[in-house]
PDB file of C-alpha atoms in Angstrom:
ATOM      1  CA  UNK A  16     -38.222  45.103 -29.938  1.00  0.00           C
ATOM      2  CA  UNK A  17     -38.042  45.543 -26.197  1.00  0.00           C
ATOM      3  CA  UNK A  18     -39.973  48.396 -24.637  1.00  0.00           C
ATOM      4  CA  UNK A  19     -39.896  49.419 -21.003  1.00  0.00           C
ATOM      5  CA  UNK A  20     -42.366  52.000 -19.749  1.00  0.00           C
ATOM      6  CA  UNK A  21     -42.611  53.476 -16.271  1.00  0.00           C
ATOM      7  CA  UNK A  22     -45.587  55.260 -14.778  1.00  0.00           C
ATOM      8  CA  UNK A  23     -46.910  56.466 -11.456  1.00  0.00           C
ATOM      9  CA  UNK A  24     -44.592  59.323 -10.655  1.00  0.00           C
ATOM     10  CA  UNK A  25     -45.838  62.642  -9.388  1.00  0.00           C
ATOM     11  CA  UNK A  26     -45.560  65.318  -6.743  1.00  0.00           C
ATOM     12  CA  UNK A  27     -46.328  64.582  -3.110  1.00  0.00           C
ATOM     13  CA  UNK A  28     -45.643  66.076   0.268  1.00  0.00           C
ATOM     14  CA  UNK A  29     -43.199  64.521   2.677  1.00  0.00           C
ATOM     15  CA  UNK A  30     -44.745  61.512   4.372  1.00  0.00           C
ATOM     16  CA  UNK A  31     -46.871  60.684   1.371  1.00  0.00           C
ATOM     17  CA  UNK A  32     -46.887  57.611  -0.849  1.00  0.00           C
ATOM     18  CA  UNK A  33     -46.582  56.749  -4.501  1.00  0.00           C
ATOM     19  CA  UNK A  34     -46.683  53.499  -6.419  1.00  0.00           C
ATOM     20  CA  UNK A  35     -44.514  53.239  -9.493  1.00  0.00           C
ATOM     21  CA  UNK A  36     -45.228  50.694 -12.199  1.00  0.00           C
ATOM     22  CA  UNK A  37     -43.022  49.445 -14.995  1.00  0.00           C
ATOM     23  CA  UNK A  38     -44.273  47.318 -17.850  1.00  0.00           C
ATOM     24  CA  UNK A  39     -41.949  45.599 -20.293  1.00  0.00           C
ATOM     25  CA  UNK A  40     -42.776  44.070 -23.638  1.00  0.00           C
ATOM     26  CA  UNK A  41     -40.779  42.185 -26.230  1.00  0.00           C
ATOM     27  CA  UNK A  42     -39.001  39.962 -23.742  1.00  0.00           C
ATOM     28  CA  UNK A  43     -39.697  36.894 -21.637  1.00  0.00           C
ATOM     29  CA  UNK A  44     -40.350  38.819 -18.461  1.00  0.00           C
ATOM     30  CA  UNK A  45     -39.780  35.968 -16.034  1.00  0.00           C
ATOM     31  CA  UNK A  46     -36.228  35.494 -17.297  1.00  0.00           C
ATOM     32  CA  UNK A  47     -35.157  38.950 -16.115  1.00  0.00           C
ATOM     33  CA  UNK A  48     -33.861  40.492 -12.953  1.00  0.00           C
ATOM     34  CA  UNK A  49     -35.607  43.815 -12.479  1.00  0.00           C
ATOM     35  CA  UNK A  50     -34.469  46.924 -10.704  1.00  0.00           C
ATOM     36  CA  UNK A  51     -35.401  50.481  -9.912  1.00  0.00           C
ATOM     37  CA  UNK A  52     -32.750  53.161 -10.106  1.00  0.00           C
ATOM     38  CA  UNK A  53     -33.032  56.876  -9.518  1.00  0.00           C
ATOM     39  CA  UNK A  54     -31.102  59.931 -10.495  1.00  0.00           C
ATOM     40  CA  UNK A  55     -31.341  63.361  -8.942  1.00  0.00           C
ATOM     41  CA  UNK A  56     -30.024  66.467 -10.724  1.00  0.00           C
ATOM     42  CA  UNK A  57     -26.247  66.644 -10.490  1.00  0.00           C
ATOM     43  CA  UNK A  58     -25.945  63.182  -8.985  1.00  0.00           C
ATOM     44  CA  UNK A  59     -25.068  59.758 -10.300  1.00  0.00           C
ATOM     45  CA  UNK A  60     -27.709  57.167 -10.999  1.00  0.00           C
ATOM     46  CA  UNK A  61     -28.136  54.950  -7.941  1.00  0.00           C
ATOM     47  CA  UNK A  62     -29.809  51.642  -7.312  1.00  0.00           C
ATOM     48  CA  UNK A  63     -32.959  51.739  -5.221  1.00  0.00           C
ATOM     49  CA  UNK A  64     -34.293  48.206  -5.256  1.00  0.00           C
ATOM     50  CA  UNK A  65     -33.791  44.889  -7.050  1.00  0.00           C
ATOM     51  CA  UNK A  66     -35.968  41.823  -7.404  1.00  0.00           C
ATOM     52  CA  UNK A  67     -34.820  38.424  -8.564  1.00  0.00           C
ATOM     53  CA  UNK A  68     -36.278  36.431 -11.437  1.00  0.00           C
ATOM     54  CA  UNK A  69     -38.336  34.358  -9.026  1.00  0.00           C
ATOM     55  CA  UNK A  70     -39.433  37.367  -7.015  1.00  0.00           C
ATOM     56  CA  UNK A  71     -38.237  35.726  -3.826  1.00  0.00           C
ATOM     57  CA  UNK A  72     -35.047  37.733  -3.342  1.00  0.00           C
ATOM     58  CA  UNK A  73     -35.522  41.471  -2.884  1.00  0.00           C
ATOM     59  CA  UNK A  74     -32.878  44.024  -2.095  1.00  0.00           C
ATOM     60  CA  UNK A  75     -33.046  47.640  -1.049  1.00  0.00           C
ATOM     61  CA  UNK A  76     -30.694  50.546  -0.724  1.00  0.00           C
ATOM     62  CA  UNK A  77     -30.131  51.519   2.896  1.00  0.00           C
ATOM     63  CA  UNK A  78     -31.768  54.872   2.257  1.00  0.00           C
ATOM     64  CA  UNK A  79     -35.123  53.293   1.357  1.00  0.00           C
ATOM     65  CA  UNK A  80     -35.100  50.127   3.475  1.00  0.00           C
ATOM     66  CA  UNK A  81     -38.337  49.847   5.418  1.00  0.00           C
ATOM     67  CA  UNK A  82     -40.111  52.488   3.329  1.00  0.00           C
ATOM     68  CA  UNK A  83     -40.087  51.050  -0.217  1.00  0.00           C
ATOM     69  CA  UNK A  84     -41.331  47.666  -1.402  1.00  0.00           C
ATOM     70  CA  UNK A  85     -40.561  46.078  -4.753  1.00  0.00           C
ATOM     71  CA  UNK A  86     -42.790  43.414  -6.287  1.00  0.00           C
ATOM     72  CA  UNK A  87     -43.418  41.835  -9.650  1.00  0.00           C
ATOM     73  CA  UNK A  88     -46.373  40.348 -11.469  1.00  0.00           C
ATOM     74  CA  UNK A  89     -45.088  38.235 -14.318  1.00  0.00           C
ATOM     75  CA  UNK A  90     -48.620  37.644 -15.625  1.00  0.00           C
ATOM     76  CA  UNK A  91     -48.743  41.375 -16.359  1.00  0.00           C
ATOM     77  CA  UNK A  92     -45.074  41.837 -17.281  1.00  0.00           C
ATOM     78  CA  UNK A  93     -44.977  44.487 -14.603  1.00  0.00           C
ATOM     79  CA  UNK A  94     -42.742  45.418 -11.691  1.00  0.00           C
ATOM     80  CA  UNK A  95     -43.875  47.790  -8.971  1.00  0.00           C
ATOM     81  CA  UNK A  96     -42.240  50.050  -6.437  1.00  0.00           C
ATOM     82  CA  UNK A  97     -44.433  51.013  -3.516  1.00  0.00           C
ATOM     83  CA  UNK A  98     -42.945  54.080  -1.869  1.00  0.00           C
ATOM     84  CA  UNK A  99     -44.182  55.101   1.562  1.00  0.00           C
ATOM     85  CA  UNK A 100     -43.128  57.834   3.968  1.00  0.00           C
ATOM     86  CA  UNK A 101     -41.489  59.722   1.158  1.00  0.00           C
ATOM     87  CA  UNK A 102     -38.812  62.278   1.972  1.00  0.00           C
ATOM     88  CA  UNK A 103     -37.571  65.291   0.008  1.00  0.00           C
ATOM     89  CA  UNK A 104     -34.313  63.436  -0.603  1.00  0.00           C
ATOM     90  CA  UNK A 105     -36.288  60.832  -2.570  1.00  0.00           C
ATOM     91  CA  UNK A 106     -36.878  63.439  -5.263  1.00  0.00           C
ATOM     92  CA  UNK A 107     -35.417  62.111  -8.511  1.00  0.00           C
ATOM     93  CA  UNK A 108     -36.177  60.598 -11.869  1.00  0.00           C
ATOM     94  CA  UNK A 109     -36.920  56.928 -11.285  1.00  0.00           C
ATOM     95  CA  UNK A 110     -35.943  54.362 -13.881  1.00  0.00           C
ATOM     96  CA  UNK A 111     -36.865  50.727 -14.347  1.00  0.00           C
ATOM     97  CA  UNK A 112     -34.207  48.374 -15.689  1.00  0.00           C
ATOM     98  CA  UNK A 113     -33.969  44.739 -16.692  1.00  0.00           C
ATOM     99  CA  UNK A 114     -31.181  42.279 -17.222  1.00  0.00           C
ATOM    100  CA  UNK A 115     -30.964  38.536 -17.714  1.00  0.00           C
ATOM    101  CA  UNK A 116     -27.682  37.982 -15.880  1.00  0.00           C
ATOM    102  CA  UNK A 117     -25.728  40.216 -13.550  1.00  0.00           C
ATOM    103  CA  UNK A 118     -22.520  40.184 -11.512  1.00  0.00           C
ATOM    104  CA  UNK A 119     -22.973  43.478  -9.671  1.00  0.00           C
ATOM    105  CA  UNK A 120     -26.703  44.043  -9.474  1.00  0.00           C
ATOM    106  CA  UNK A 121     -26.281  47.562  -8.118  1.00  0.00           C
ATOM    107  CA  UNK A 122     -24.326  48.726 -11.147  1.00  0.00           C
ATOM    108  CA  UNK A 123     -26.424  50.460 -13.823  1.00  0.00           C
ATOM    109  CA  UNK A 124     -23.951  49.238 -16.430  1.00  0.00           C
ATOM    110  CA  UNK A 125     -25.129  45.672 -15.884  1.00  0.00           C
ATOM    111  CA  UNK A 126     -28.650  46.336 -17.110  1.00  0.00           C
ATOM    112  CA  UNK A 127     -29.652  45.793 -20.724  1.00  0.00           C
ATOM    113  CA  UNK A 128     -32.995  47.509 -20.961  1.00  0.00           C
ATOM    114  CA  UNK A 129     -34.157  50.811 -19.533  1.00  0.00           C
ATOM    115  CA  UNK A 130     -37.303  52.861 -19.474  1.00  0.00           C
ATOM    116  CA  UNK A 131     -37.509  56.601 -20.038  1.00  0.00           C
ATOM    117  CA  UNK A 132     -38.096  57.333 -16.383  1.00  0.00           C
ATOM    118  CA  UNK A 133     -40.843  58.822 -14.261  1.00  0.00           C
ATOM    119  CA  UNK A 134     -40.345  61.903 -12.102  1.00  0.00           C
ATOM    120  CA  UNK A 135     -40.937  61.802  -8.356  1.00  0.00           C
ATOM    121  CA  UNK A 136     -40.935  65.086  -6.484  1.00  0.00           C
ATOM    122  CA  UNK A 137     -41.334  65.246  -2.721  1.00  0.00           C
ATOM    123  CA  UNK A 138     -41.863  68.599  -1.066  1.00  0.00           C
ATOM    124  CA  UNK A 139     -41.225  69.370   2.578  1.00  0.00           C
TER     125      UNK A 139
END
């Protein structure tokens, strides 16, 4: 049984930093593309960042480019999202997702496994 668990969310002031972690079990971690999505109240879930199976290719939404960094540690079955210079508009529930193959990596529908989410709140 696959389990995906996020952690590291919290409340920070604008300009602050948080590091999200996501650990998956029950799957061969290195065979999966991993992504972070977020969803704010009343808005659709949106892709934040994606990392390839090898960890070499990394992609970011325009809104977080230069502020967020995605990484993975396959020895720990964990993917991270380092978030710096946080803004109030980054406030959302952040979800980790995994998929083995994808055509549109920014589409939530492409991802097989999801965590429960971790809340990030940024105050001005």
